[in-house]
Short mmCIF file of C-alpha atoms in Angstrom, two decimals:
data_model
loop_
_atom_site.label_atom_id
_atom_site.label_comp_id
_atom_site.label_asym_id
_atom_site.label_seq_id
_atom_site.Cartn_x
_atom_site.Cartn_y
_atom_site.Cartn_z
CA MET A 1 13.87 -15.39 15.31
CA ASP A 2 12.55 -18.00 13.11
CA ASP A 3 11.13 -17.02 9.11
CA ASP A 4 7.65 -16.57 10.40
CA GLY A 5 8.70 -14.22 12.84
CA ARG A 6 10.70 -12.15 10.10
CA GLU A 7 8.19 -12.20 7.62
CA LEU A 8 5.61 -11.13 10.19
CA GLY A 9 7.76 -8.21 11.41
CA ALA A 10 8.57 -7.09 7.88
CA PHE A 11 4.81 -7.06 6.64
CA LEU A 12 3.76 -5.00 9.68
CA ARG A 13 6.62 -2.49 9.20
CA SER A 14 6.01 -2.22 5.28
CA ARG A 15 2.07 -1.44 6.12
CA ARG A 16 2.83 0.81 9.10
CA ALA A 17 4.93 3.08 6.88
CA ARG A 18 2.01 3.44 4.55
CA VAL A 19 -0.25 4.78 6.88
CA ALA A 20 -0.47 8.80 6.75
CA PRO A 21 -0.81 10.02 10.29
CA ASP A 22 -3.49 12.60 9.65
CA SER A 23 -5.63 9.64 7.90
CA VAL A 24 -6.29 8.42 11.48
CA GLY A 25 -6.74 11.50 13.21
CA ILE A 26 -3.11 12.21 14.38
CA THR A 27 -1.75 15.80 13.99
CA VAL A 28 1.77 15.85 13.10
CA GLY A 29 3.38 18.91 14.09
CA THR A 30 7.25 18.72 12.90
CA ARG A 31 8.63 16.66 10.13
CA ARG A 32 9.20 12.90 10.70
CA ARG A 33 12.33 10.80 10.37
CA VAL A 34 10.22 8.06 8.61
CA PRO A 35 7.00 7.82 6.81
CA GLY A 36 3.77 6.43 8.38
CA LEU A 37 2.69 5.72 12.07
CA ARG A 38 5.21 5.08 14.78
CA ARG A 39 5.03 2.21 16.78
CA GLU A 40 3.54 3.35 19.66
CA GLU A 41 0.79 5.48 17.65
CA LEU A 42 -0.18 2.15 15.93
CA ALA A 43 -0.42 0.28 19.29
CA GLN A 44 -2.54 2.79 20.92
CA LEU A 45 -4.87 3.07 17.99
CA ALA A 46 -5.19 -0.76 18.03
CA GLY A 47 -5.68 -0.96 21.73
CA ILE A 48 -2.57 -2.99 22.67
CA SER A 49 0.56 -2.52 24.51
CA VAL A 50 3.87 -0.63 23.08
CA ASP A 51 5.62 -3.47 24.20
CA TYR A 52 3.61 -6.43 22.91
CA TYR A 53 3.70 -4.54 19.45
CA VAL A 54 7.31 -4.11 19.41
CA ARG A 55 7.44 -7.78 19.86
CA LEU A 56 5.38 -8.55 16.89
CA GLU A 57 7.59 -6.53 14.80
CA GLN A 58 10.71 -8.24 16.30
CA GLY A 59 8.97 -11.60 15.61
CA ARG A 60 9.35 -12.41 19.46
CA ALA A 61 5.33 -12.81 19.27
CA THR A 62 4.00 -14.86 16.34
CA GLN A 63 0.75 -15.98 17.51
CA PRO A 64 -1.50 -12.94 18.74
CA SER A 65 -5.42 -13.28 19.03
CA PRO A 66 -8.15 -12.95 16.10
CA GLU A 67 -9.14 -9.70 17.90
CA ILE A 68 -5.86 -8.31 17.96
CA LEU A 69 -5.18 -9.22 14.25
CA ASP A 70 -8.66 -7.61 13.52
CA ALA A 71 -7.50 -4.27 15.34
CA LEU A 72 -4.18 -4.25 13.64
CA ALA A 73 -5.88 -4.63 10.11
CA ASP A 74 -8.59 -2.28 10.67
CA VAL A 75 -6.17 0.55 11.77
CA LEU A 76 -3.57 -0.46 9.00
CA GLY A 77 -6.49 -0.29 6.59
CA LEU A 78 -5.64 -3.64 4.93
CA GLY A 79 -7.78 -5.12 2.11
CA ARG A 80 -8.93 -8.78 2.29
CA THR A 81 -5.89 -10.50 0.52
CA GLU A 82 -3.64 -8.45 3.04
CA ARG A 83 -5.85 -9.70 5.83
CA GLU A 84 -5.49 -13.34 4.66
CA HIS A 85 -1.80 -12.80 4.33
CA LEU A 86 -1.42 -11.66 7.82
CA ARG A 87 -3.39 -14.31 9.36
CA ALA A 88 -1.04 -16.73 7.27
CA LEU A 89 1.95 -15.26 8.61
CA THR A 90 0.41 -15.79 12.37
CA GLY A 91 -0.95 -19.31 11.91
CA ALA A 92 0.39 -22.07 14.36
CA PRO A 93 3.36 -23.87 12.89
CA ARG A 94 2.66 -26.64 10.24
CA LYS A 95 4.12 -29.82 10.49
CA VAL A 96 4.96 -31.19 7.13
CA ARG A 97 6.67 -34.34 5.97
CA ARG A 98 10.07 -33.73 4.98
CA SER A 99 9.64 -35.41 1.63
CA SER A 100 6.79 -33.37 0.79
CA ARG A 101 8.65 -30.18 1.01
CA ARG A 102 10.68 -30.60 -2.03
CA ARG A 103 8.23 -32.57 -3.89
CA PRO A 104 7.83 -31.64 -7.83
CA GLU A 105 4.62 -30.58 -8.93
CA ARG A 106 2.59 -32.59 -11.60
CA VAL A 107 -0.30 -31.83 -13.71
CA ARG A 108 -3.17 -34.72 -14.13
CA PRO A 109 -3.04 -35.85 -17.90
CA GLU A 110 -6.62 -35.14 -17.76
CA LEU A 111 -5.84 -31.40 -17.23
CA GLN A 112 -3.47 -31.51 -20.37
CA ARG A 113 -6.21 -32.86 -22.49
CA LEU A 114 -8.60 -29.97 -21.41
CA LEU A 115 -5.66 -27.29 -22.39
CA ASP A 116 -5.26 -28.82 -25.74
CA ALA A 117 -8.76 -28.87 -26.26
CA MET A 118 -8.73 -25.11 -26.05
CA TYR A 119 -8.19 -24.26 -29.66
CA GLY A 120 -7.78 -20.53 -30.14
CA LEU A 121 -7.65 -19.91 -26.55
CA PRO A 122 -4.25 -19.52 -24.90
CA ALA A 123 -4.26 -21.40 -21.60
CA LEU A 124 -1.76 -22.74 -19.20
CA ILE A 125 -1.52 -24.10 -15.20
CA THR A 126 0.77 -22.31 -12.87
CA GLY A 127 1.78 -23.75 -9.23
CA HIS A 128 2.19 -22.00 -6.12
CA ARG A 129 6.03 -21.18 -7.18
CA GLN A 130 5.18 -19.69 -10.07
CA ASP A 131 6.30 -22.86 -12.41
CA ILE A 132 4.43 -23.11 -15.48
CA LEU A 133 3.62 -26.91 -15.36
CA ALA A 134 1.27 -27.16 -18.53
CA TRP A 135 0.29 -25.35 -21.49
CA ASN A 136 -1.40 -25.57 -24.99
CA ARG A 137 0.32 -24.39 -28.18
CA LEU A 138 -0.83 -20.90 -28.06
CA GLY A 139 -0.07 -20.48 -24.67
CA SER A 140 3.41 -21.49 -25.20
CA GLU A 141 3.84 -19.11 -27.98
CA LEU A 142 2.16 -16.22 -26.09
CA PHE A 143 4.55 -16.64 -23.02
CA GLY A 144 7.79 -16.53 -24.92
CA GLY A 145 8.36 -20.11 -26.13
CA LEU A 146 7.70 -22.81 -23.17
CA GLY A 147 7.35 -25.69 -25.51
CA ASP A 148 10.69 -25.45 -27.01
CA GLY A 149 13.19 -24.33 -24.11
CA ARG A 150 13.26 -20.61 -25.28
CA ARG A 151 12.89 -19.56 -21.88
CA ASP A 152 12.44 -20.69 -18.03
CA HIS A 153 9.57 -22.36 -17.23
CA ASN A 154 9.68 -20.44 -13.82
CA ASN A 155 7.64 -17.51 -14.55
CA ALA A 156 9.47 -15.01 -11.88
CA ARG A 157 13.01 -16.54 -13.02
CA TYR A 158 12.10 -15.53 -16.35
CA LEU A 159 10.56 -12.08 -15.93
CA PHE A 160 13.74 -10.88 -13.37
CA LEU A 161 16.88 -12.90 -14.82
CA ASP A 162 15.83 -13.18 -18.78
CA PRO A 163 16.06 -9.70 -20.39
CA ALA A 164 13.87 -11.16 -23.14
CA SER A 165 10.73 -11.13 -20.93
CA ARG A 166 10.64 -7.35 -21.27
CA GLU A 167 9.93 -7.82 -25.12
CA THR A 168 7.49 -10.47 -24.10
CA PHE A 169 5.65 -8.36 -21.82
CA PRO A 170 5.76 -4.49 -22.72
CA ASP A 171 4.04 -3.56 -19.42
CA TRP A 172 7.04 -5.29 -17.60
CA GLU A 173 6.95 -3.12 -14.36
CA GLN A 174 3.38 -4.18 -13.88
CA ARG A 175 3.93 -8.00 -14.49
CA ALA A 176 6.89 -7.93 -12.02
CA ARG A 177 5.19 -6.27 -9.29
CA GLU A 178 2.27 -8.61 -9.84
CA THR A 179 4.31 -11.90 -9.89
CA VAL A 180 6.54 -10.74 -6.52
CA ALA A 181 3.16 -9.98 -4.71
CA VAL A 182 1.66 -13.30 -5.79
CA LEU A 183 4.85 -15.07 -4.71
CA ARG A 184 4.95 -13.34 -1.62
CA LEU A 185 1.33 -14.39 -0.73
CA ALA A 186 2.36 -18.08 -1.53
CA ALA A 187 5.50 -17.53 1.09
CA GLY A 188 3.00 -17.16 3.63
CA ARG A 189 0.64 -19.76 2.89
CA HIS A 190 3.56 -22.52 2.21
CA ALA A 191 5.93 -21.43 4.97
CA ASP A 192 7.88 -24.74 4.94
CA ASP A 193 8.29 -25.10 1.46
CA GLU A 194 12.19 -25.18 0.82
CA ARG A 195 11.92 -24.62 -3.06
CA LEU A 196 10.03 -21.57 -2.69
CA ARG A 197 12.60 -20.35 -0.24
CA GLU A 198 15.20 -21.26 -2.36
CA LEU A 199 13.72 -19.53 -5.28
CA VAL A 200 13.05 -16.30 -3.37
CA GLY A 201 16.61 -16.48 -2.06
CA GLU A 202 18.05 -16.76 -5.52
CA LEU A 203 16.17 -14.12 -7.06
CA SER A 204 16.81 -11.66 -4.29
CA VAL A 205 20.66 -12.23 -4.83
CA ARG A 206 20.62 -12.03 -8.42
CA SER A 207 18.08 -9.19 -9.06
CA GLU A 208 17.96 -5.76 -7.78
CA ASP A 209 14.32 -5.17 -8.94
CA PHE A 210 13.24 -8.43 -7.39
CA GLY A 211 15.01 -7.30 -3.85
CA ALA A 212 13.22 -3.76 -4.15
CA LEU A 213 9.99 -5.34 -4.97
CA TRP A 214 10.07 -8.28 -2.36
CA ALA A 215 10.84 -5.41 0.31
CA SER A 216 7.74 -3.79 -0.21
CA ALA A 217 6.04 -6.97 1.22
CA ASP A 218 2.96 -6.55 -1.30
CA VAL A 219 0.44 -9.57 -1.66
CA MET A 220 -1.92 -9.76 -4.54
CA VAL A 221 -4.34 -12.18 -5.83
CA CYS A 222 -4.78 -11.84 -9.83
CA GLY A 223 -8.18 -13.53 -10.37
CA SER A 224 -9.00 -11.85 -13.73
CA GLY A 225 -8.12 -8.65 -15.50
CA THR A 226 -6.01 -8.06 -18.69
CA LYS A 227 -2.40 -8.48 -19.85
CA ARG A 228 -0.28 -6.91 -22.73
CA PHE A 229 1.83 -9.18 -24.86
CA ARG A 230 4.43 -8.88 -27.73
CA HIS A 231 5.12 -11.79 -30.08
CA PRO A 232 7.44 -11.44 -33.25
CA ALA A 233 4.62 -12.90 -35.62
CA VAL A 234 1.52 -10.72 -34.85
CA GLY A 235 2.94 -7.77 -32.75
CA GLU A 236 1.31 -6.28 -29.51
CA LEU A 237 -2.10 -7.43 -28.44
CA THR A 238 -4.12 -7.10 -25.44
CA LEU A 239 -5.87 -10.14 -23.79
CA ARG A 240 -8.47 -10.47 -21.25
CA TYR A 241 -7.60 -13.32 -18.58
CA GLU A 242 -9.64 -15.47 -16.02
CA THR A 243 -7.79 -17.59 -13.25
CA LEU A 244 -9.39 -20.47 -11.91
CA GLN A 245 -8.07 -22.41 -8.75
CA LEU A 246 -7.70 -26.17 -9.27
CA PRO A 247 -9.10 -28.91 -6.95
CA VAL A 248 -6.25 -30.23 -4.54
CA SER A 249 -5.10 -33.82 -6.12
CA ALA A 250 -2.41 -36.00 -4.92
CA GLY A 251 -1.05 -33.43 -2.58
CA GLN A 252 -0.32 -30.66 -5.00
CA ALA A 253 -2.09 -27.63 -3.93
CA GLY A 254 -2.29 -24.10 -5.11
CA GLN A 255 -2.18 -25.00 -9.12
CA GLU A 256 -4.44 -22.32 -11.33
CA LEU A 257 -5.66 -22.73 -14.51
CA HIS A 258 -5.19 -19.50 -16.80
CA VAL A 259 -7.46 -18.79 -19.75
CA TYR A 260 -6.71 -15.99 -22.21
CA ASN A 261 -9.27 -14.40 -24.63
CA ALA A 262 -9.70 -11.56 -26.97
CA GLY A 263 -13.07 -10.29 -25.28
CA GLU A 264 -14.48 -7.64 -27.69
CA ASP A 265 -11.27 -6.49 -29.23
CA GLY A 266 -11.34 -7.39 -32.83
CA GLY A 267 -7.87 -6.59 -33.42
CA ALA A 268 -6.57 -9.01 -30.57
CA GLU A 269 -9.10 -11.55 -31.86
CA GLU A 270 -7.34 -11.59 -35.49
CA ALA A 271 -4.15 -11.47 -34.07
CA LEU A 272 -4.83 -14.67 -31.80
CA ARG A 273 -6.02 -16.48 -35.11
CA LEU A 274 -3.17 -15.44 -37.08
CA LEU A 275 -0.90 -16.74 -33.94
CA GLY A 276 -2.84 -19.94 -33.90
CA THR A 277 -2.03 -20.43 -37.69
CA TRP A 278 1.50 -19.54 -37.19
CA THR A 279 1.90 -22.35 -34.42
CA ALA A 280 0.41 -24.68 -36.78
CA SER A 281 2.38 -24.32 -39.41
CA PRO A 282 6.09 -26.06 -39.80
CA ARG A 283 8.91 -23.36 -39.27
#
């Protein structure tokens, strides 16, 4: 079984386990040994043979038709992001030049100048492996010291392997769930990325928290919302963020620009102002 087959099987099993039988019209008379739908029930509801569905979960059939994918997604109640992830896991194998699989990600100089011009707004750029590739002064401080080597530049590695991350992010559990879900989505889109597979393998071995969250097979896109931070100079603050997909350039795909602001929160606005003054002064 190849990697795509394992990922597809794990994703289907995790989604099947979350569907309550009574939510799809199945009456359960006795207590079940496992939660969710049985394989034969899902196959029947999706209108496919049990044998074919078993082969899908076992990774022996990895390219079902769009009609089968839609039927499975409907029964499983998948959202838009999960449907895209399912399609990515069942896509045709992609041919990638070996040299590009380990190519380090770079940010164009023009983007760094854009970050630096965002005075008063913490901002940073990430790659699909959760590497923080570029930042401005406020972004560096807000995320625990990117510019002076106080933390790992890979956000997933920082969250799960550095205890200091729990001080930087007061809602650490939520940040951890989101990070794993975003990383899992990237793993489906970049199946040939050796560095990404190595990162997932490292975190699975070194962090029980990561392993448990990865096994849930959740996927997510974080386009906007709020995040809580804690900084020794200004205390806790809650900021709004917007995430923008950057155009592909020089073979670099999946880069995102994240910009944070206080919104209408006067306390957060004052904290950002103080943090900007603190970062600009000699220490």
